[in-house]
XYZ file of C-alpha atoms in Angstrom:
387
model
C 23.656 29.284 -5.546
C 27.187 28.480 -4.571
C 28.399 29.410 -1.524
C 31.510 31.514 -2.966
C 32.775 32.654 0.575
C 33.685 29.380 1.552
C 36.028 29.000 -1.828
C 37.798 31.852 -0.581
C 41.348 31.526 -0.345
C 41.694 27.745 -1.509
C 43.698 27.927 -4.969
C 43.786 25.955 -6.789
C 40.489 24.157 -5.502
C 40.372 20.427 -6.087
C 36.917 19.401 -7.551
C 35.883 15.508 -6.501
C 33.601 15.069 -9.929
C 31.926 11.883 -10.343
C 29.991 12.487 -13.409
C 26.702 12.569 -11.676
C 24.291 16.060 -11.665
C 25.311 17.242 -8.190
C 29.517 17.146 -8.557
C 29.008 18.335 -12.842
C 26.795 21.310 -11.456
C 29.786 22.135 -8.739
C 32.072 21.913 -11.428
C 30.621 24.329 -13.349
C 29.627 26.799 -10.988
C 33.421 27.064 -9.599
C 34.718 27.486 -12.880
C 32.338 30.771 -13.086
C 33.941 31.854 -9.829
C 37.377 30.969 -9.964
C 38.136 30.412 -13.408
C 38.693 26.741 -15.064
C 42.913 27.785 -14.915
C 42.447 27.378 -11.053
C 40.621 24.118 -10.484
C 41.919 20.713 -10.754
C 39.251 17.674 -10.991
C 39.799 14.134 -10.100
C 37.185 11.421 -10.549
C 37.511 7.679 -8.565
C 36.476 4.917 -10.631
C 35.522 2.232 -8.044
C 35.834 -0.531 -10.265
C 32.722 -1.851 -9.416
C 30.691 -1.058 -12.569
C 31.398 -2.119 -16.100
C 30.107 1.530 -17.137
C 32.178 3.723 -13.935
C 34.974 4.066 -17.067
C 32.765 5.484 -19.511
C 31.116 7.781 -17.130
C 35.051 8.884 -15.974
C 35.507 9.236 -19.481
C 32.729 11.278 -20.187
C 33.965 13.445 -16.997
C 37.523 13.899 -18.612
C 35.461 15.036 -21.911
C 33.578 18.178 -19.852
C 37.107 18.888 -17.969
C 39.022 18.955 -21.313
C 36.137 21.532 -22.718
C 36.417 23.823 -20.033
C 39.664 24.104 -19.980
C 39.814 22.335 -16.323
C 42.893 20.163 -15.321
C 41.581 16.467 -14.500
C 42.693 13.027 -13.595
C 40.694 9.759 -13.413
C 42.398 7.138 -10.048
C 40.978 3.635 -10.750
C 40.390 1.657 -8.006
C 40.176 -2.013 -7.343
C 37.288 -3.033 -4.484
C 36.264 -6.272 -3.877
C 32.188 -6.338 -4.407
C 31.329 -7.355 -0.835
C 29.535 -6.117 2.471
C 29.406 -2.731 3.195
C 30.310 -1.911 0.231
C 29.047 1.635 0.266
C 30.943 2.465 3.498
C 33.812 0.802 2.465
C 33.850 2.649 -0.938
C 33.487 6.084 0.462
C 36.327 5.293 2.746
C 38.247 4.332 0.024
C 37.658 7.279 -2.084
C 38.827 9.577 0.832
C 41.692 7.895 1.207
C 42.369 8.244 -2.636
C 41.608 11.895 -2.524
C 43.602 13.013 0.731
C 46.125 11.364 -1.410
C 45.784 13.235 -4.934
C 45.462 16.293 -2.976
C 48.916 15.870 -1.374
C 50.466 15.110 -4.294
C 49.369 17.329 -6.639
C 49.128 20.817 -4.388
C 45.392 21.139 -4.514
C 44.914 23.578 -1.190
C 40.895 21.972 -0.352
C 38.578 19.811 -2.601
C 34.864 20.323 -2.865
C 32.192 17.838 -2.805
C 29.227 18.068 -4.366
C 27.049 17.368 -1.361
C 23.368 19.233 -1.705
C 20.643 19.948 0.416
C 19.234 16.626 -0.880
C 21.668 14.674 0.587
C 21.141 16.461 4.170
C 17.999 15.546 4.186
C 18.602 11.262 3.410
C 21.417 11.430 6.086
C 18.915 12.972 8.108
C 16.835 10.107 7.872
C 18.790 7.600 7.782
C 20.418 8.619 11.031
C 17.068 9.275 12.804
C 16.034 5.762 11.657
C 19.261 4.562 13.465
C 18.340 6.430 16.634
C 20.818 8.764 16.524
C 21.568 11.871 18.511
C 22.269 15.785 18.308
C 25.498 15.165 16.507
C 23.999 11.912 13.969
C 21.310 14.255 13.103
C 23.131 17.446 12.370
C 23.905 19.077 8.936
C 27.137 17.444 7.950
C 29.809 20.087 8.194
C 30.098 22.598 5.527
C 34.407 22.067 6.108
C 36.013 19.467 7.581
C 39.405 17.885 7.622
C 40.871 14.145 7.124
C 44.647 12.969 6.686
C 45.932 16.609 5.805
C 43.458 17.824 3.890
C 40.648 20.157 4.074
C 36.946 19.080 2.305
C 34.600 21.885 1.244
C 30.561 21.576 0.838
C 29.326 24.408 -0.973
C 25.896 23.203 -2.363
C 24.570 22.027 1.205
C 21.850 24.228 0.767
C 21.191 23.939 -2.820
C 17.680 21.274 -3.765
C 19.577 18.986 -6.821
C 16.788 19.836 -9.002
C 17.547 23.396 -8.972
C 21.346 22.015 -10.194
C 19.583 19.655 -12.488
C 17.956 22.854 -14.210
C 21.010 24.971 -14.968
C 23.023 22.447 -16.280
C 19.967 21.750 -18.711
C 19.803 25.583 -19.674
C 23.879 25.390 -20.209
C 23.501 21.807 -22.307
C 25.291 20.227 -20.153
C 24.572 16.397 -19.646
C 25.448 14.284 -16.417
C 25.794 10.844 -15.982
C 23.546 8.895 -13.794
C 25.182 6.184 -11.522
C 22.412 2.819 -11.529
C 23.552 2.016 -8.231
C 21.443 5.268 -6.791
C 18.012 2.996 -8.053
C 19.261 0.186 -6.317
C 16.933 -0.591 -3.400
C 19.195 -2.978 -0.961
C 20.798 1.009 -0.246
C 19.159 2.639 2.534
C 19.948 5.638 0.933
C 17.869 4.913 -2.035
C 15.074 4.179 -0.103
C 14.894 7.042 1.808
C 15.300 9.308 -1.887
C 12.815 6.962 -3.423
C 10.352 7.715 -0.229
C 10.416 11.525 -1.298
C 6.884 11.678 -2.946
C 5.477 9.866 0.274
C 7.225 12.496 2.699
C 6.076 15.461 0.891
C 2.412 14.243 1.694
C 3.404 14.527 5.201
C 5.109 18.300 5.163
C 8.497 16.197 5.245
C 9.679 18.053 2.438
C 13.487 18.505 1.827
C 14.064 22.235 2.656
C 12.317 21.248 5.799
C 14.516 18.265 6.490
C 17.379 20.153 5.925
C 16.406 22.914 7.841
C 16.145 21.259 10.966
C 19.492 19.446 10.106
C 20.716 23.173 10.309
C 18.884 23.407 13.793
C 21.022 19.943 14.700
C 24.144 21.255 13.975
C 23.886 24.854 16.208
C 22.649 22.924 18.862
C 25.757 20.094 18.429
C 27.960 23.146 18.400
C 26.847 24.596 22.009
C 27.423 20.722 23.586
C 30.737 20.625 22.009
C 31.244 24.023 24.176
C 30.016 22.309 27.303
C 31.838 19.008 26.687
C 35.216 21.298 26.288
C 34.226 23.400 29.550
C 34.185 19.921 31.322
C 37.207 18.872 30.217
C 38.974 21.710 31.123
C 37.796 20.931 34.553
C 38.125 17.523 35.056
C 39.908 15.828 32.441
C 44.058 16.199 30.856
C 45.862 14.465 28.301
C 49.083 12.332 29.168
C 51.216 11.213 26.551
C 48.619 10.731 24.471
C 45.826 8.969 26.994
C 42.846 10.535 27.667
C 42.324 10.546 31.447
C 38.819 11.296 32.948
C 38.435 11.946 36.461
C 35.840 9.343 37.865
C 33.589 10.676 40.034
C 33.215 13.663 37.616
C 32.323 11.472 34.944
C 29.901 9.664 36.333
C 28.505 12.766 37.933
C 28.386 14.518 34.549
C 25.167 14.694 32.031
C 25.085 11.503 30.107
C 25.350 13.254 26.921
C 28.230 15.087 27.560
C 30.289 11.901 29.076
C 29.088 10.563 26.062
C 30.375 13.312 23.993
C 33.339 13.454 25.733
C 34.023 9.486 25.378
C 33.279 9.828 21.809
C 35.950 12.289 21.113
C 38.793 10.817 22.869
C 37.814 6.908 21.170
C 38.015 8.747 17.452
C 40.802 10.733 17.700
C 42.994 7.939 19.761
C 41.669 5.377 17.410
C 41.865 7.195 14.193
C 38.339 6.555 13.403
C 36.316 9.269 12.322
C 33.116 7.707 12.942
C 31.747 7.612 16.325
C 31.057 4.304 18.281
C 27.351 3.309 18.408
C 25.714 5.133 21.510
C 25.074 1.990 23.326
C 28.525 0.627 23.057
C 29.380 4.807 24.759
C 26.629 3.468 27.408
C 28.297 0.524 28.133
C 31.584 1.721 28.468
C 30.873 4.251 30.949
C 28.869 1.931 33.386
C 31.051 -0.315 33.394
C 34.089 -0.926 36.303
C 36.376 -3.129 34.667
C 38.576 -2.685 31.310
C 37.424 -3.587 27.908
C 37.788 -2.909 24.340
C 36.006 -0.114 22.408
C 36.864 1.601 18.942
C 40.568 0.276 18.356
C 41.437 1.902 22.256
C 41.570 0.230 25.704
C 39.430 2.040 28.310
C 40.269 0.848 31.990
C 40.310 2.475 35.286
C 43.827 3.761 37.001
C 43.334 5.143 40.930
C 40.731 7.880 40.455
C 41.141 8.220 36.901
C 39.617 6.455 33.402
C 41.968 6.008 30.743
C 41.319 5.515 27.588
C 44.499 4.419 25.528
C 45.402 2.684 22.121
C 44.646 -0.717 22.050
C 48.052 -2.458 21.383
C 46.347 -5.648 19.167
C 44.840 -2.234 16.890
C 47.755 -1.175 15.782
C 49.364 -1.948 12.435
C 53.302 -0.814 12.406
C 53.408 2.987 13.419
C 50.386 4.822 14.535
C 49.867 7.596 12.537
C 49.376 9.872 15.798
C 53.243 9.728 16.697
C 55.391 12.156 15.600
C 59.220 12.027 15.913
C 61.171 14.701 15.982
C 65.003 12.750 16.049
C 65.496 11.084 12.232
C 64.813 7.284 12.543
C 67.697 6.844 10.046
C 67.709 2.542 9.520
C 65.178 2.415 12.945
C 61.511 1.949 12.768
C 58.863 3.213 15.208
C 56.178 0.857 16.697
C 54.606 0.055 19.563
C 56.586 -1.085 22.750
C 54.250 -4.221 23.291
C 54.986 -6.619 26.186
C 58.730 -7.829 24.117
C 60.013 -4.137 24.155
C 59.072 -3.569 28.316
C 60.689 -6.557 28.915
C 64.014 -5.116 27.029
C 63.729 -1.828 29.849
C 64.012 -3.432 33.622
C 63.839 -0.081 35.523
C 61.176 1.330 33.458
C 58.702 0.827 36.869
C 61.507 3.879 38.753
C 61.470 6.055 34.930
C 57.816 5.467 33.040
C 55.780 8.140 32.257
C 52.260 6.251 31.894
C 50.763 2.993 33.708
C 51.703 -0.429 32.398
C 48.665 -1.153 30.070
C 49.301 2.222 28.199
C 52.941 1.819 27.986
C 52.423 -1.651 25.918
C 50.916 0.541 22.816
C 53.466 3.846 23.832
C 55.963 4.090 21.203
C 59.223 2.580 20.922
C 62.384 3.470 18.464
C 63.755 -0.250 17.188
C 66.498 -1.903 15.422
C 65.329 -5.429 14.131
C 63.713 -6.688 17.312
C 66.065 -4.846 20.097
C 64.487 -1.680 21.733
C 66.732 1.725 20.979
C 64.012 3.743 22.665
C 60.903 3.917 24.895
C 60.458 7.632 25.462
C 57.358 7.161 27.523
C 58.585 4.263 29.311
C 62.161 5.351 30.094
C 62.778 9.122 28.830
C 65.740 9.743 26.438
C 67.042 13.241 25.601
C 67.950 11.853 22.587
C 64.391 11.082 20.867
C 61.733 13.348 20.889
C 58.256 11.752 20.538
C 54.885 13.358 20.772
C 51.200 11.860 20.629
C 48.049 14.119 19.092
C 45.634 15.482 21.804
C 43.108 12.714 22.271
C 40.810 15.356 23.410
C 40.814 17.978 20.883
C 37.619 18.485 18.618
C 37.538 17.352 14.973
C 39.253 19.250 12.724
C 36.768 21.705 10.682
């Protein structure tokens, strides 16, 4: 039932447990495996729900009988829109966080074959592509750390029924009957989409088919950019007449990739925003970057209004000591008056290129006037997504 070889080599394993059937029956199942001494649990209370502290409670109670190390993080989120999105956000955040401080290697979710099948829908009712309607990955990485899916092709009702042989009770969360979630409606549409031979397994299955297929046009997309595309100082620069030449879904693709990983973002940019930035000719905004044309090229840079202090991308190698790093912005060029005879990158990318300050006088502008003395490099914009 679990998928055991994908545990492999992650001690101790980090369980995310909610409380609910799907992240109890993952709970139990690694315990089998690995043993309870080599798991550590941790459930996020939202806030949100007068009953999310009972239900952490009742979480802490299974932990404590198994002999499993756990820890409840209580959260404080305002009850607004997109809430959902803003809550799973949130509890990444939260458990990238518990997983650096505590040691934890990877953390599993609880994600079944279930929950394939609603994103499934709920993407295709959003018109989205290959990669929208693909099984979401079985491992994936965000801020540091890694995220395992073991259950992905496990039906919840088959979890439901061994933690009922074992006694084992769940809690269930009210906000998963609540109808203003798409999600809910697509799991309360189940009955209605069996009728149709829309079952779950099938659902998921071609999910599965989604994801080998997103897998060969990530191959193509890195073939192209091999060919006509580099990285400078953390731009992504696209040759133009290749792009436009190229198959829409792989500029697409391509533009996708370089927007997330320059903006931070894991979530791609609706695919008519992609559309619109790649027919257009003049600059513009998209994602938290600045795309604009250079010569023959297409940059797509940080966009210097996006960024809050130090962008997480940079990495220093000299020790700031009493300095802080942020970006140059239009005050900091105007500190460097040869930096047109020394910059490494065109104007509009040096104004989000960082800069090394004391109070509000530049030290350093690597990219926009090189010093031996401070080393700073930028992630590649165009690498694929950690998995």
């Amino acid at each position: 039932m679990l998928k055991t070889d994908l545990l492999k080599g992650h001690v101790p394993l980090g369980i995310a447990l909610s409380g609910g059937s799907d992240s109890t029956a993952l709970l139990i199942l690694a315990s089998e495996v690995l043993g309870a001494e080599n798991l550590r649990a941790v459930t996020v209370d939202h806030g949100l729900r007068a009953g999310a502290r009972a239900e952490a409670e009742q979480a802490a109670s299974l932990c404590a009988s198994l002999g499993v190390a756990h820890e409840i993080i209580t959260l404080k989120l305002a009850n607004s829109a997109d809430l959902q999105a803003r809550a799973r956000a949130a509890r990444y955040d939260t458990l990238s966080a518990w997983s650096a401080r505590t040691g934890v290697a990877a953390i599993a979710l609880g994600h079944t074959e279930n929950d394939v099948a609603e994103t499934f829908l709920m993407r295709l009712s959003r018109g989205s592509g290959v990669d929208g309607l693909a099984q979401m990955p079985e491992r994936f990485s965000r801020k540091g750390t890694i995220y395992l899916r073991p259950l992905l092709n496990v039906p919840r009702a088959a979890l439901r029924e061994m933690l009922q042989s074992k006694n084992i009770a769940w809690s269930d969360d009210p906000s998963n009957e609540d109808r203003r979630f798409t999600r809910v409606q697509m799991r309360q549409a189940d009955g209605a989409r069996e009728e149709l031979g829309l079952s779950t397994s099938r659902l998921s299955q071609t999910a599965k088919w989604m994801r080998a297929a997103s897998e060969v046009l990530e191959n193509a997309a890195d073939d192209w950019i091999v060919r006509h595309a580099r990285v400078d100082h953390g731009d992504a620069v696209f040759n133009q007449a290749a792009l436009r030449a190229a198959p829409e879904e792989t500029a697409c693709r391509m533009f996708a990739r370089a927007l997330c990983n320059i903006s931070g973002n894991p979530y791609r940019p609706r695919f008519s925003a992609l559309e619109e930035a790649l027919k257009s000719n003049a600059a513009m905004t998209l994602h938290g970057c600045l795309i604009y044309p250079h010569g023959d090229d297409l940059r797509i840079t940080r966009e210097l209004n996006a960024i809050k202090g130090q962008d997480p991308r940079w990495y220093v190698k000299n020790d700031l000591g009493t300095f802080v790093m942020r970006a140059l912005a239009e005050v900091g060029l105007s500190q460097i008056s040869d930096w047109r005879e020394t910059a490494l990158l065109p104007r509009r990318s040096l104004l989000s290129s960082p800069a090394i300050w004391d109070g509000n006088r530049v030290v350093a502008a690597p990219f926009a006037r090189p010093d031996p003395d401070w080393d700073v490099t930028i992630a590649d914009p165009l690498k694929r997504a950690a998995t």
